[in-house]
Amino acid sequence: MRTELIKAEQGNAEAAAERAAELLCRGEIVAIPTETVYGLAASIYSEKALREVYSVKGRPQDNPVIVHISSMDMLDGIVEEVPDEALLLAEKFWPGPLTMIFRKTRKVSDTITCGMDTVAVRYPSHPVAHAVIEAAGVPLAAPSANLSGKPSPTSAEHCVHDLWGKVPLIIDGGQCEVGVESTVVSMTGDHPVILRPGIISLEQIRELIPSAEVSEAVTRKVGEDEKVMSPGLKYKHYSPECSVTLVKGSLEDFSSYVKENYEDGDFAMCFFGDEESIGIPCIPYGTAEDAVSQAHSVFAVLRQLDEIGAKRVFVRAPEETGQAMAVSNRLLRAAGFDEVTL
Ligand code: TXA
Ligand code: MG
């Protein structure tokens, strides 16, 4: 298949969105930028396109995808009801990097929800994502635009790497600002439950709804046959080709550990300013105190390590709470739960 790559710069974002909408309305799939990561979009009303999203990504058939909207009106028809607590969160965080799970209506295909009676909905703030949904005039189902199991794409180059020749259009909207996927919160129980941490933290959600919790499945390894609230937690995720080990400890302990274990082809993934003490080849993925900077670069650095042929990577572990929980969760999964505490 011929893949078109369109830069959505100022001035032609509308034209790019029109082109995407034309394809989407014909039942084709398109990679689009969002503020979190790039998404692989399909009209929620095209079964052919929805099925193609799963096949192109190699996505397991029991891992549902998120529906993206560009106005609150679009919720009508796809969700049964929007609880008051969800309205509170929507008022504060939409448009933005928050996904909420609601009871679905029959209009939402089982291909989107994998037969679950709930649907995940997100209202992205990225101007290009917004323009594409508006131009298509229908909600768009979109998982992250990576091949299943690989780090999520935070630039058009990442999408080109994974999807060239497999989709008709990739829209280049530059680097994603957030860098990790949205916070996923279930709103179907008696209090909100975070199923996937994101840059909108538990603490920020608790400011509005003190009873909010994080699902215990977020921080542990979930068996493939286990029934969990978010099927995505079961699968191997974000894994580069190189083997990843998450290493917890002070900079001094980390440095001695990597020096002792160093073999040819090893790299350290560290914080800015750590490089000199570490003494083995390293790539920083943000600043130690700044989870936002870590989130912004974490996937790009995992992909970069593959590009340069790294064999093993020792990662300086981020904090585990607040906004850093999102980064720590992605790295723990990239490491396949291989962690060392010094
Ligand atoms: O930031 C994001 O959320 C990006 C951009 C493109 O919007 N999308 C994204 O989609 O990360 P994806 O498919 O890679 O992740 C969707 C997650 C999966 O963990 C999936 O299991 C969960 O949301 N999910 C979707 N529908 C669900 C449902 N009805 N109940 C529970 N979990 C659901
Ligand atoms: Mg994904």
mmCIF file of C-alpha atoms and ligand atoms in Angstrom:
data_model
loop_
_atom_site.group_PDB
_atom_site.id
_atom_site.type_symbol
_atom_site.label_atom_id
_atom_site.label_comp_id
_atom_site.label_asym_id
_atom_site.label_seq_id
_atom_site.Cartn_x
_atom_site.Cartn_y
_atom_site.Cartn_z
ATOM 1 C CA MET A 1 0.000 0.000 0.000
ATOM 2 C CA ARG A 2 1.167 3.544 -0.747
ATOM 3 C CA THR A 3 1.446 5.636 2.419
ATOM 4 C CA GLU A 4 0.965 9.389 2.236
ATOM 5 C CA LEU A 5 2.752 11.538 4.860
ATOM 6 C CA ILE A 6 1.262 14.992 5.393
ATOM 7 C CA LYS A 7 2.817 17.609 7.692
ATOM 8 C CA ALA A 8 0.085 19.374 9.612
ATOM 9 C CA GLU A 9 1.841 22.663 10.095
ATOM 10 C CA GLN A 10 0.167 25.948 10.845
ATOM 11 C CA GLY A 11 -1.885 26.897 7.851
ATOM 12 C CA ASN A 12 -2.494 23.422 6.468
ATOM 13 C CA ALA A 13 -3.836 21.564 9.498
ATOM 14 C CA GLU A 14 -7.333 21.970 8.068
ATOM 15 C CA ALA A 15 -6.317 20.503 4.711
ATOM 16 C CA ALA A 16 -4.606 17.564 6.453
ATOM 17 C CA ALA A 17 -7.732 16.979 8.538
ATOM 18 C CA GLU A 18 -9.939 17.082 5.439
ATOM 19 C CA ARG A 19 -7.773 14.482 3.728
ATOM 20 C CA ALA A 20 -7.886 12.249 6.814
ATOM 21 C CA ALA A 21 -11.662 12.649 7.088
ATOM 22 C CA GLU A 22 -12.127 11.716 3.437
ATOM 23 C CA LEU A 23 -10.249 8.435 4.015
ATOM 24 C CA LEU A 24 -11.911 7.734 7.375
ATOM 25 C CA CYS A 25 -15.373 8.204 5.908
ATOM 26 C CA ARG A 26 -14.420 5.707 3.172
ATOM 27 C CA GLY A 27 -13.577 3.095 5.814
ATOM 28 C CA GLU A 28 -9.791 3.557 5.756
ATOM 29 C CA ILE A 29 -7.530 3.944 8.801
ATOM 30 C CA VAL A 30 -5.234 6.922 9.463
ATOM 31 C CA ALA A 31 -2.418 7.662 11.943
ATOM 32 C CA ILE A 32 -2.992 10.994 13.678
ATOM 33 C CA PRO A 33 -1.166 13.021 16.328
ATOM 34 C CA THR A 34 -2.725 13.573 19.753
ATOM 35 C CA GLU A 35 -1.285 15.365 22.796
ATOM 36 C CA THR A 36 -0.409 12.004 24.425
ATOM 37 C CA VAL A 37 0.843 9.631 21.679
ATOM 38 C CA TYR A 38 -0.082 9.079 18.016
ATOM 39 C CA GLY A 39 -3.308 7.167 17.424
ATOM 40 C CA LEU A 40 -4.383 4.798 14.656
ATOM 41 C CA ALA A 41 -7.896 6.041 13.907
ATOM 42 C CA ALA A 42 -10.988 4.442 12.389
ATOM 43 C CA SER A 43 -14.604 5.607 12.144
ATOM 44 C CA ILE A 44 -16.591 3.877 14.898
ATOM 45 C CA TYR A 45 -19.172 3.085 12.219
ATOM 46 C CA SER A 46 -16.852 1.189 9.848
ATOM 47 C CA GLU A 47 -16.511 -2.464 10.838
ATOM 48 C CA LYS A 48 -13.953 -2.949 8.077
ATOM 49 C CA ALA A 49 -11.756 -0.139 9.408
ATOM 50 C CA LEU A 50 -12.139 -1.284 13.017
ATOM 51 C CA ARG A 51 -11.043 -4.782 12.120
ATOM 52 C CA GLU A 52 -8.137 -3.375 10.172
ATOM 53 C CA VAL A 53 -6.929 -1.443 13.225
ATOM 54 C CA TYR A 54 -6.537 -4.742 15.091
ATOM 55 C CA SER A 55 -4.942 -6.577 12.182
ATOM 56 C CA VAL A 56 -2.462 -3.842 11.222
ATOM 57 C CA LYS A 57 -1.308 -3.473 14.840
ATOM 58 C CA GLY A 58 -1.362 -7.205 15.514
ATOM 59 C CA ARG A 59 -3.520 -6.338 18.518
ATOM 60 C CA PRO A 60 -5.068 -9.131 20.603
ATOM 61 C CA GLN A 61 -8.805 -9.464 19.860
ATOM 62 C CA ASP A 62 -9.730 -9.037 23.513
ATOM 63 C CA ASN A 63 -8.089 -5.652 24.100
ATOM 64 C CA PRO A 64 -10.693 -2.911 23.480
ATOM 65 C CA VAL A 65 -9.888 0.485 21.948
ATOM 66 C CA ILE A 66 -10.678 4.063 22.990
ATOM 67 C CA VAL A 67 -13.344 6.181 21.257
ATOM 68 C CA HIS A 68 -12.263 9.791 20.607
ATOM 69 C CA ILE A 69 -14.772 12.657 20.538
ATOM 70 C CA SER A 70 -14.537 16.363 19.686
ATOM 71 C CA SER A 71 -17.543 17.643 21.664
ATOM 72 C CA MET A 72 -19.607 16.600 24.670
ATOM 73 C CA ASP A 73 -22.547 16.142 22.283
ATOM 74 C CA MET A 74 -20.767 13.188 20.736
ATOM 75 C CA LEU A 75 -21.231 11.279 24.008
ATOM 76 C CA ASP A 76 -24.948 11.097 23.226
ATOM 77 C CA GLY A 77 -25.695 7.829 21.594
ATOM 78 C CA ILE A 78 -22.484 6.079 22.586
ATOM 79 C CA VAL A 79 -22.792 6.021 26.386
ATOM 80 C CA GLU A 80 -25.841 5.121 28.483
ATOM 81 C CA GLU A 81 -25.267 7.761 31.108
ATOM 82 C CA VAL A 82 -22.612 10.184 32.273
ATOM 83 C CA PRO A 83 -22.416 10.073 36.084
ATOM 84 C CA ASP A 84 -22.081 13.427 37.912
ATOM 85 C CA GLU A 85 -18.551 12.548 38.999
ATOM 86 C CA ALA A 86 -17.581 12.051 35.368
ATOM 87 C CA LEU A 87 -18.969 15.475 34.528
ATOM 88 C CA LEU A 88 -16.768 16.948 37.258
ATOM 89 C CA LEU A 89 -13.687 15.280 35.764
ATOM 90 C CA ALA A 90 -14.717 16.250 32.228
ATOM 91 C CA GLU A 91 -15.113 19.888 33.237
ATOM 92 C CA LYS A 92 -11.605 19.960 34.660
ATOM 93 C CA PHE A 93 -9.656 17.656 32.326
ATOM 94 C CA TRP A 94 -11.437 17.597 28.945
ATOM 95 C CA PRO A 95 -10.290 18.216 26.343
ATOM 96 C CA GLY A 96 -7.101 16.538 27.529
ATOM 97 C CA PRO A 97 -5.202 13.347 28.401
ATOM 98 C CA LEU A 98 -8.001 11.620 30.353
ATOM 99 C CA THR A 99 -10.028 8.595 29.217
ATOM 100 C CA MET A 100 -13.204 7.644 31.064
ATOM 101 C CA ILE A 101 -15.022 4.333 30.923
ATOM 102 C CA PHE A 102 -18.820 4.334 30.767
ATOM 103 C CA ARG A 103 -21.630 1.867 30.131
ATOM 104 C CA LYS A 104 -22.022 1.692 26.358
ATOM 105 C CA THR A 105 -25.085 1.832 24.125
ATOM 106 C CA ARG A 106 -25.824 -0.699 21.386
ATOM 107 C CA LYS A 107 -24.517 1.756 18.805
ATOM 108 C CA VAL A 108 -20.964 0.976 19.931
ATOM 109 C CA SER A 109 -19.723 -2.076 18.087
ATOM 110 C CA ASP A 110 -18.401 -5.138 19.899
ATOM 111 C CA THR A 111 -15.304 -4.786 17.738
ATOM 112 C CA ILE A 112 -14.462 -1.607 19.681
ATOM 113 C CA THR A 113 -15.225 -2.986 23.135
ATOM 114 C CA CYS A 114 -14.347 -6.642 22.509
ATOM 115 C CA GLY A 115 -17.768 -7.610 23.745
ATOM 116 C CA MET A 116 -17.522 -5.683 27.035
ATOM 117 C CA ASP A 117 -20.586 -3.669 28.066
ATOM 118 C CA THR A 118 -18.463 -0.577 28.671
ATOM 119 C CA VAL A 119 -16.710 1.872 26.354
ATOM 120 C CA ALA A 120 -13.614 4.011 26.929
ATOM 121 C CA VAL A 121 -13.989 7.627 25.751
ATOM 122 C CA ARG A 122 -11.429 10.408 25.364
ATOM 123 C CA TYR A 123 -11.770 14.031 24.230
ATOM 124 C CA PRO A 124 -8.280 14.943 22.984
ATOM 125 C CA SER A 125 -6.977 18.519 23.126
ATOM 126 C CA HIS A 126 -4.517 18.288 20.224
ATOM 127 C CA PRO A 127 -5.696 20.730 17.538
ATOM 128 C CA VAL A 128 -5.030 18.269 14.695
ATOM 129 C CA ALA A 129 -6.809 15.370 16.438
ATOM 130 C CA HIS A 130 -9.684 17.747 17.127
ATOM 131 C CA ALA A 131 -9.809 18.934 13.517
ATOM 132 C CA VAL A 132 -9.775 15.349 12.184
ATOM 133 C CA ILE A 133 -12.695 14.233 14.388
ATOM 134 C CA GLU A 134 -14.649 17.389 13.508
ATOM 135 C CA ALA A 135 -14.033 16.926 9.791
ATOM 136 C CA ALA A 136 -14.997 13.234 9.957
ATOM 137 C CA GLY A 137 -18.130 14.216 11.873
ATOM 138 C CA VAL A 138 -18.139 10.918 13.792
ATOM 139 C CA PRO A 139 -16.294 9.617 16.870
ATOM 140 C CA LEU A 140 -13.052 7.833 16.019
ATOM 141 C CA ALA A 141 -11.817 4.627 17.613
ATOM 142 C CA ALA A 142 -8.044 4.809 18.056
ATOM 143 C CA PRO A 143 -5.491 2.730 19.898
ATOM 144 C CA SER A 144 -1.901 3.967 19.992
ATOM 145 C CA ALA A 145 -0.362 3.837 16.496
ATOM 146 C CA ASN A 146 2.443 1.357 17.307
ATOM 147 C CA LEU A 147 2.679 -2.301 16.436
ATOM 148 C CA SER A 148 1.286 -4.218 19.386
ATOM 149 C CA GLY A 149 3.879 -4.708 22.151
ATOM 150 C CA LYS A 150 6.192 -1.906 20.966
ATOM 151 C CA PRO A 151 6.726 1.463 22.660
ATOM 152 C CA SER A 152 3.948 3.923 21.784
ATOM 153 C CA PRO A 153 4.765 6.417 19.001
ATOM 154 C CA THR A 154 5.387 10.006 20.064
ATOM 155 C CA SER A 155 6.474 11.323 16.648
ATOM 156 C CA ALA A 156 5.464 10.805 13.037
ATOM 157 C CA GLU A 157 8.838 9.067 12.471
ATOM 158 C CA HIS A 158 7.820 6.387 14.977
ATOM 159 C CA CYS A 159 4.563 5.860 13.037
ATOM 160 C CA VAL A 160 6.497 5.693 9.765
ATOM 161 C CA HIS A 161 8.750 3.051 11.312
ATOM 162 C CA ASP A 162 5.833 0.854 12.420
ATOM 163 C CA LEU A 163 3.153 1.546 9.793
ATOM 164 C CA TRP A 164 4.772 2.540 6.481
ATOM 165 C CA GLY A 165 3.085 0.678 3.645
ATOM 166 C CA LYS A 166 0.336 -0.551 5.994
ATOM 167 C CA VAL A 167 -1.879 2.558 6.233
ATOM 168 C CA PRO A 168 -2.849 5.091 3.538
ATOM 169 C CA LEU A 169 -2.054 8.230 5.578
ATOM 170 C CA ILE A 170 0.126 9.391 8.458
ATOM 171 C CA ILE A 171 -0.367 12.967 9.623
ATOM 172 C CA ASP A 172 2.790 14.520 11.037
ATOM 173 C CA GLY A 173 1.897 16.836 13.908
ATOM 174 C CA GLY A 174 5.405 16.941 15.385
ATOM 175 C CA GLN A 175 6.344 15.531 18.781
ATOM 176 C CA CYS A 176 3.571 14.684 21.240
ATOM 177 C CA GLU A 177 3.601 17.025 24.186
ATOM 178 C CA VAL A 178 2.711 14.555 26.951
ATOM 179 C CA GLY A 179 4.529 11.461 25.631
ATOM 180 C CA VAL A 180 2.634 8.750 27.562
ATOM 181 C CA GLU A 181 -0.926 7.574 26.931
ATOM 182 C CA SER A 182 -3.949 9.043 28.693
ATOM 183 C CA THR A 183 -4.959 8.250 32.259
ATOM 184 C CA VAL A 184 -7.737 5.637 31.991
ATOM 185 C CA VAL A 185 -10.402 5.857 34.717
ATOM 186 C CA SER A 186 -13.364 3.575 35.119
ATOM 187 C CA MET A 187 -16.504 5.524 36.038
ATOM 188 C CA THR A 188 -18.820 2.522 36.143
ATOM 189 C CA GLY A 189 -18.489 1.598 39.833
ATOM 190 C CA ASP A 190 -19.296 3.516 42.998
ATOM 191 C CA HIS A 191 -16.006 5.389 42.848
ATOM 192 C CA PRO A 192 -13.485 6.157 40.072
ATOM 193 C CA VAL A 193 -10.767 3.541 39.547
ATOM 194 C CA ILE A 194 -7.598 4.341 37.602
ATOM 195 C CA LEU A 195 -6.875 1.425 35.270
ATOM 196 C CA ARG A 196 -3.874 3.028 33.588
ATOM 197 C CA PRO A 197 -1.905 5.890 35.172
ATOM 198 C CA GLY A 198 -1.165 8.897 32.975
ATOM 199 C CA ILE A 199 0.022 12.461 33.323
ATOM 200 C CA ILE A 200 -3.254 13.327 35.086
ATOM 201 C CA SER A 201 -2.382 11.797 38.431
ATOM 202 C CA LEU A 202 -4.374 10.065 41.169
ATOM 203 C CA GLU A 203 -3.724 13.115 43.369
ATOM 204 C CA GLN A 204 -5.196 15.486 40.758
ATOM 205 C CA ILE A 205 -8.289 13.302 40.402
ATOM 206 C CA ARG A 206 -8.646 13.044 44.195
ATOM 207 C CA GLU A 207 -8.770 16.828 44.437
ATOM 208 C CA LEU A 208 -12.172 16.532 42.778
ATOM 209 C CA ILE A 209 -13.205 13.044 43.920
ATOM 210 C CA PRO A 210 -11.426 11.966 47.124
ATOM 211 C CA SER A 211 -12.641 8.355 46.852
ATOM 212 C CA ALA A 212 -10.714 7.709 43.587
ATOM 213 C CA GLU A 213 -8.311 4.736 43.659
ATOM 214 C CA VAL A 214 -5.690 3.054 41.507
ATOM 215 C CA SER A 215 -6.476 -0.514 40.418
ATOM 216 C CA GLU A 216 -4.146 -2.961 42.159
ATOM 217 C CA ALA A 217 -3.501 -4.570 38.764
ATOM 218 C CA VAL A 218 -1.574 -1.456 37.643
ATOM 219 C CA THR A 219 1.539 -2.299 39.602
ATOM 220 C CA ARG A 220 1.669 -6.056 39.314
ATOM 221 C CA LYS A 221 2.042 -8.654 36.615
ATOM 222 C CA VAL A 222 -1.320 -9.879 35.380
ATOM 223 C CA GLY A 223 -1.693 -13.440 34.048
ATOM 224 C CA GLU A 224 -2.890 -13.873 30.427
ATOM 225 C CA ASP A 225 -5.932 -15.840 31.564
ATOM 226 C CA GLU A 226 -6.832 -13.541 34.406
ATOM 227 C CA LYS A 227 -10.020 -11.484 34.232
ATOM 228 C CA VAL A 228 -9.186 -7.833 34.981
ATOM 229 C CA MET A 229 -11.049 -4.540 34.562
ATOM 230 C CA SER A 230 -8.646 -3.383 31.857
ATOM 231 C CA PRO A 231 -7.643 -6.122 29.434
ATOM 232 C CA GLY A 232 -4.646 -4.056 28.286
ATOM 233 C CA LEU A 233 -2.899 -4.835 31.573
ATOM 234 C CA LYS A 234 -2.466 -8.468 30.570
ATOM 235 C CA TYR A 235 -0.222 -7.947 27.622
ATOM 236 C CA LYS A 236 3.461 -7.433 27.119
ATOM 237 C CA HIS A 237 3.855 -3.744 26.468
ATOM 238 C CA TYR A 238 6.207 -1.052 25.355
ATOM 239 C CA SER A 239 9.005 -3.542 24.796
ATOM 240 C CA PRO A 240 11.989 -2.547 22.741
ATOM 241 C CA GLU A 241 14.200 -5.268 21.212
ATOM 242 C CA CYS A 242 16.849 -4.729 23.870
ATOM 243 C CA SER A 243 16.379 -6.219 27.315
ATOM 244 C CA VAL A 244 15.385 -3.681 29.948
ATOM 245 C CA THR A 245 16.062 -3.770 33.691
ATOM 246 C CA LEU A 246 14.609 -1.182 36.036
ATOM 247 C CA VAL A 247 17.123 -0.310 38.738
ATOM 248 C CA LYS A 248 16.026 1.426 41.953
ATOM 249 C CA GLY A 249 18.545 3.227 44.099
ATOM 250 C CA SER A 250 20.614 6.370 44.562
ATOM 251 C CA LEU A 251 22.775 7.694 41.742
ATOM 252 C CA GLU A 252 25.876 6.369 43.527
ATOM 253 C CA ASP A 253 24.466 2.856 43.918
ATOM 254 C CA PHE A 254 23.133 2.873 40.361
ATOM 255 C CA SER A 255 26.522 3.943 39.004
ATOM 256 C CA SER A 256 28.427 1.213 40.853
ATOM 257 C CA TYR A 257 25.852 -1.397 39.813
ATOM 258 C CA VAL A 258 26.040 -0.594 36.097
ATOM 259 C CA LYS A 259 29.837 -0.350 36.122
ATOM 260 C CA GLU A 260 30.093 -3.759 37.784
ATOM 261 C CA ASN A 261 27.659 -5.394 35.378
ATOM 262 C CA TYR A 262 28.745 -3.614 32.208
ATOM 263 C CA GLU A 263 29.163 -5.638 29.016
ATOM 264 C CA ASP A 264 29.622 -4.479 25.443
ATOM 265 C CA GLY A 265 26.274 -3.197 24.041
ATOM 266 C CA ASP A 266 24.926 -2.103 27.432
ATOM 267 C CA PHE A 267 23.430 1.333 28.005
ATOM 268 C CA ALA A 268 22.072 3.246 30.951
ATOM 269 C CA MET A 269 18.841 5.219 30.674
ATOM 270 C CA CYS A 270 19.314 7.949 33.260
ATOM 271 C CA PHE A 271 18.433 11.505 34.217
ATOM 272 C CA PHE A 272 20.071 14.647 32.862
ATOM 273 C CA GLY A 273 23.178 15.383 34.882
ATOM 274 C CA ASP A 274 23.788 11.700 35.808
ATOM 275 C CA GLU A 275 25.958 10.950 32.781
ATOM 276 C CA GLU A 276 29.369 11.715 34.276
ATOM 277 C CA SER A 277 28.937 9.615 37.409
ATOM 278 C CA ILE A 278 27.560 6.634 35.501
ATOM 279 C CA GLY A 279 30.579 6.029 33.326
ATOM 280 C CA ILE A 280 28.944 3.679 30.797
ATOM 281 C CA PRO A 281 27.181 4.861 27.596
ATOM 282 C CA CYS A 282 23.935 6.530 28.613
ATOM 283 C CA ILE A 283 20.905 8.369 27.309
ATOM 284 C CA PRO A 284 18.963 10.656 29.639
ATOM 285 C CA TYR A 285 15.157 10.502 29.547
ATOM 286 C CA GLY A 286 14.294 13.570 31.617
ATOM 287 C CA THR A 287 15.164 15.382 34.812
ATOM 288 C CA ALA A 288 15.141 13.493 38.137
ATOM 289 C CA GLU A 289 12.587 15.762 39.845
ATOM 290 C CA ASP A 290 10.409 16.331 36.806
ATOM 291 C CA ALA A 291 8.050 13.492 35.878
ATOM 292 C CA VAL A 292 6.567 15.560 33.051
ATOM 293 C CA SER A 293 9.960 15.692 31.326
ATOM 294 C CA GLN A 294 10.410 11.929 31.839
ATOM 295 C CA ALA A 295 6.979 11.158 30.384
ATOM 296 C CA HIS A 296 7.739 13.354 27.391
ATOM 297 C CA SER A 297 10.834 11.335 26.400
ATOM 298 C CA VAL A 298 10.461 7.824 27.826
ATOM 299 C CA PHE A 299 9.061 6.101 24.708
ATOM 300 C CA ALA A 300 11.283 8.027 22.293
ATOM 301 C CA VAL A 301 14.392 6.948 24.248
ATOM 302 C CA LEU A 302 13.284 3.282 24.340
ATOM 303 C CA ARG A 303 12.951 3.418 20.548
ATOM 304 C CA GLN A 304 16.280 5.244 20.184
ATOM 305 C CA LEU A 305 18.022 2.457 22.104
ATOM 306 C CA ASP A 306 16.825 -0.054 19.523
ATOM 307 C CA GLU A 307 17.958 2.227 16.693
ATOM 308 C CA ILE A 308 21.498 2.293 18.068
ATOM 309 C CA GLY A 309 21.501 -1.456 18.645
ATOM 310 C CA ALA A 310 21.599 -1.514 22.448
ATOM 311 C CA LYS A 311 21.614 -5.081 23.828
ATOM 312 C CA ARG A 312 20.794 -4.418 27.471
ATOM 313 C CA VAL A 313 19.513 -1.279 29.143
ATOM 314 C CA PHE A 314 19.646 -0.392 32.836
ATOM 315 C CA VAL A 315 17.080 2.254 33.658
ATOM 316 C CA ARG A 316 17.333 4.602 36.625
ATOM 317 C CA ALA A 317 13.901 4.112 38.127
ATOM 318 C CA PRO A 318 11.608 7.138 38.430
ATOM 319 C CA GLU A 319 9.470 7.856 41.503
ATOM 320 C CA GLU A 320 6.347 5.708 41.811
ATOM 321 C CA THR A 321 3.766 8.246 42.903
ATOM 322 C CA GLY A 322 2.171 11.388 41.489
ATOM 323 C CA GLN A 323 2.705 12.021 37.796
ATOM 324 C CA ALA A 324 5.763 9.737 37.903
ATOM 325 C CA MET A 325 3.449 6.738 38.403
ATOM 326 C CA ALA A 326 2.717 6.873 34.651
ATOM 327 C CA VAL A 327 6.425 6.723 33.799
ATOM 328 C CA SER A 328 7.191 4.044 36.356
ATOM 329 C CA ASN A 329 4.267 1.911 35.085
ATOM 330 C CA ARG A 330 5.470 2.086 31.445
ATOM 331 C CA LEU A 331 9.072 1.288 32.384
ATOM 332 C CA LEU A 332 8.097 -1.623 34.627
ATOM 333 C CA ARG A 333 6.125 -3.114 31.728
ATOM 334 C CA ALA A 334 8.901 -2.359 29.218
ATOM 335 C CA ALA A 335 11.168 -4.286 31.584
ATOM 336 C CA GLY A 336 8.697 -7.171 31.747
ATOM 337 C CA PHE A 337 8.727 -6.578 35.552
ATOM 338 C CA ASP A 338 12.487 -7.190 35.721
ATOM 339 C CA GLU A 339 13.547 -4.832 38.510
ATOM 340 C CA VAL A 340 16.485 -4.607 40.864
ATOM 341 C CA THR A 341 16.410 -2.731 44.170
ATOM 342 C CA LEU A 342 19.843 -1.677 45.401
HETATM 343 O O1 TXA B 1 -3.629 8.539 25.049
HETATM 344 C C1 TXA B 1 -4.249 7.560 24.670
HETATM 345 O O2 TXA B 1 -5.118 7.003 25.367
HETATM 346 C C2 TXA B 1 -3.940 7.004 23.264
HETATM 347 C C3 TXA B 1 -4.310 8.079 22.238
HETATM 348 C C4 TXA B 1 -4.169 7.598 20.828
HETATM 349 O O3 TXA B 1 -5.600 8.546 22.493
HETATM 350 N N1 TXA B 1 -4.632 5.784 23.031
HETATM 351 C C5 TXA B 1 -4.283 4.615 23.621
HETATM 352 O O4 TXA B 1 -5.028 3.525 23.223
HETATM 353 O O5 TXA B 1 -3.387 4.533 24.410
HETATM 354 P P1 TXA B 1 -4.592 2.019 23.519
HETATM 355 O O6 TXA B 1 -5.523 1.205 22.736
HETATM 356 O O7 TXA B 1 -3.176 1.846 23.247
HETATM 357 O O8 TXA B 1 -4.942 1.812 25.016
HETATM 358 C C6 TXA B 1 -6.281 1.711 25.435
HETATM 359 C C7 TXA B 1 -6.347 1.154 26.827
HETATM 360 C C8 TXA B 1 -6.009 -0.319 26.857
HETATM 361 O O9 TXA B 1 -5.244 -0.583 28.022
HETATM 362 C C9 TXA B 1 -7.396 -0.976 26.944
HETATM 363 O O10 TXA B 1 -7.351 -2.222 27.581
HETATM 364 C C10 TXA B 1 -8.172 0.046 27.749
HETATM 365 O O11 TXA B 1 -7.673 1.306 27.315
HETATM 366 N N2 TXA B 1 -9.607 0.006 27.475
HETATM 367 C C11 TXA B 1 -10.272 0.351 26.353
HETATM 368 N N3 TXA B 1 -11.592 0.141 26.478
HETATM 369 C C12 TXA B 1 -11.790 -0.343 27.718
HETATM 370 C C13 TXA B 1 -12.939 -0.771 28.457
HETATM 371 N N4 TXA B 1 -14.150 -0.727 27.939
HETATM 372 N N5 TXA B 1 -12.750 -1.209 29.722
HETATM 373 C C14 TXA B 1 -11.518 -1.260 30.270
HETATM 374 N N6 TXA B 1 -10.388 -0.878 29.632
HETATM 375 C C15 TXA B 1 -10.521 -0.424 28.369
HETATM 376 MG MG MG B 2 -1.335 1.120 23.152
#
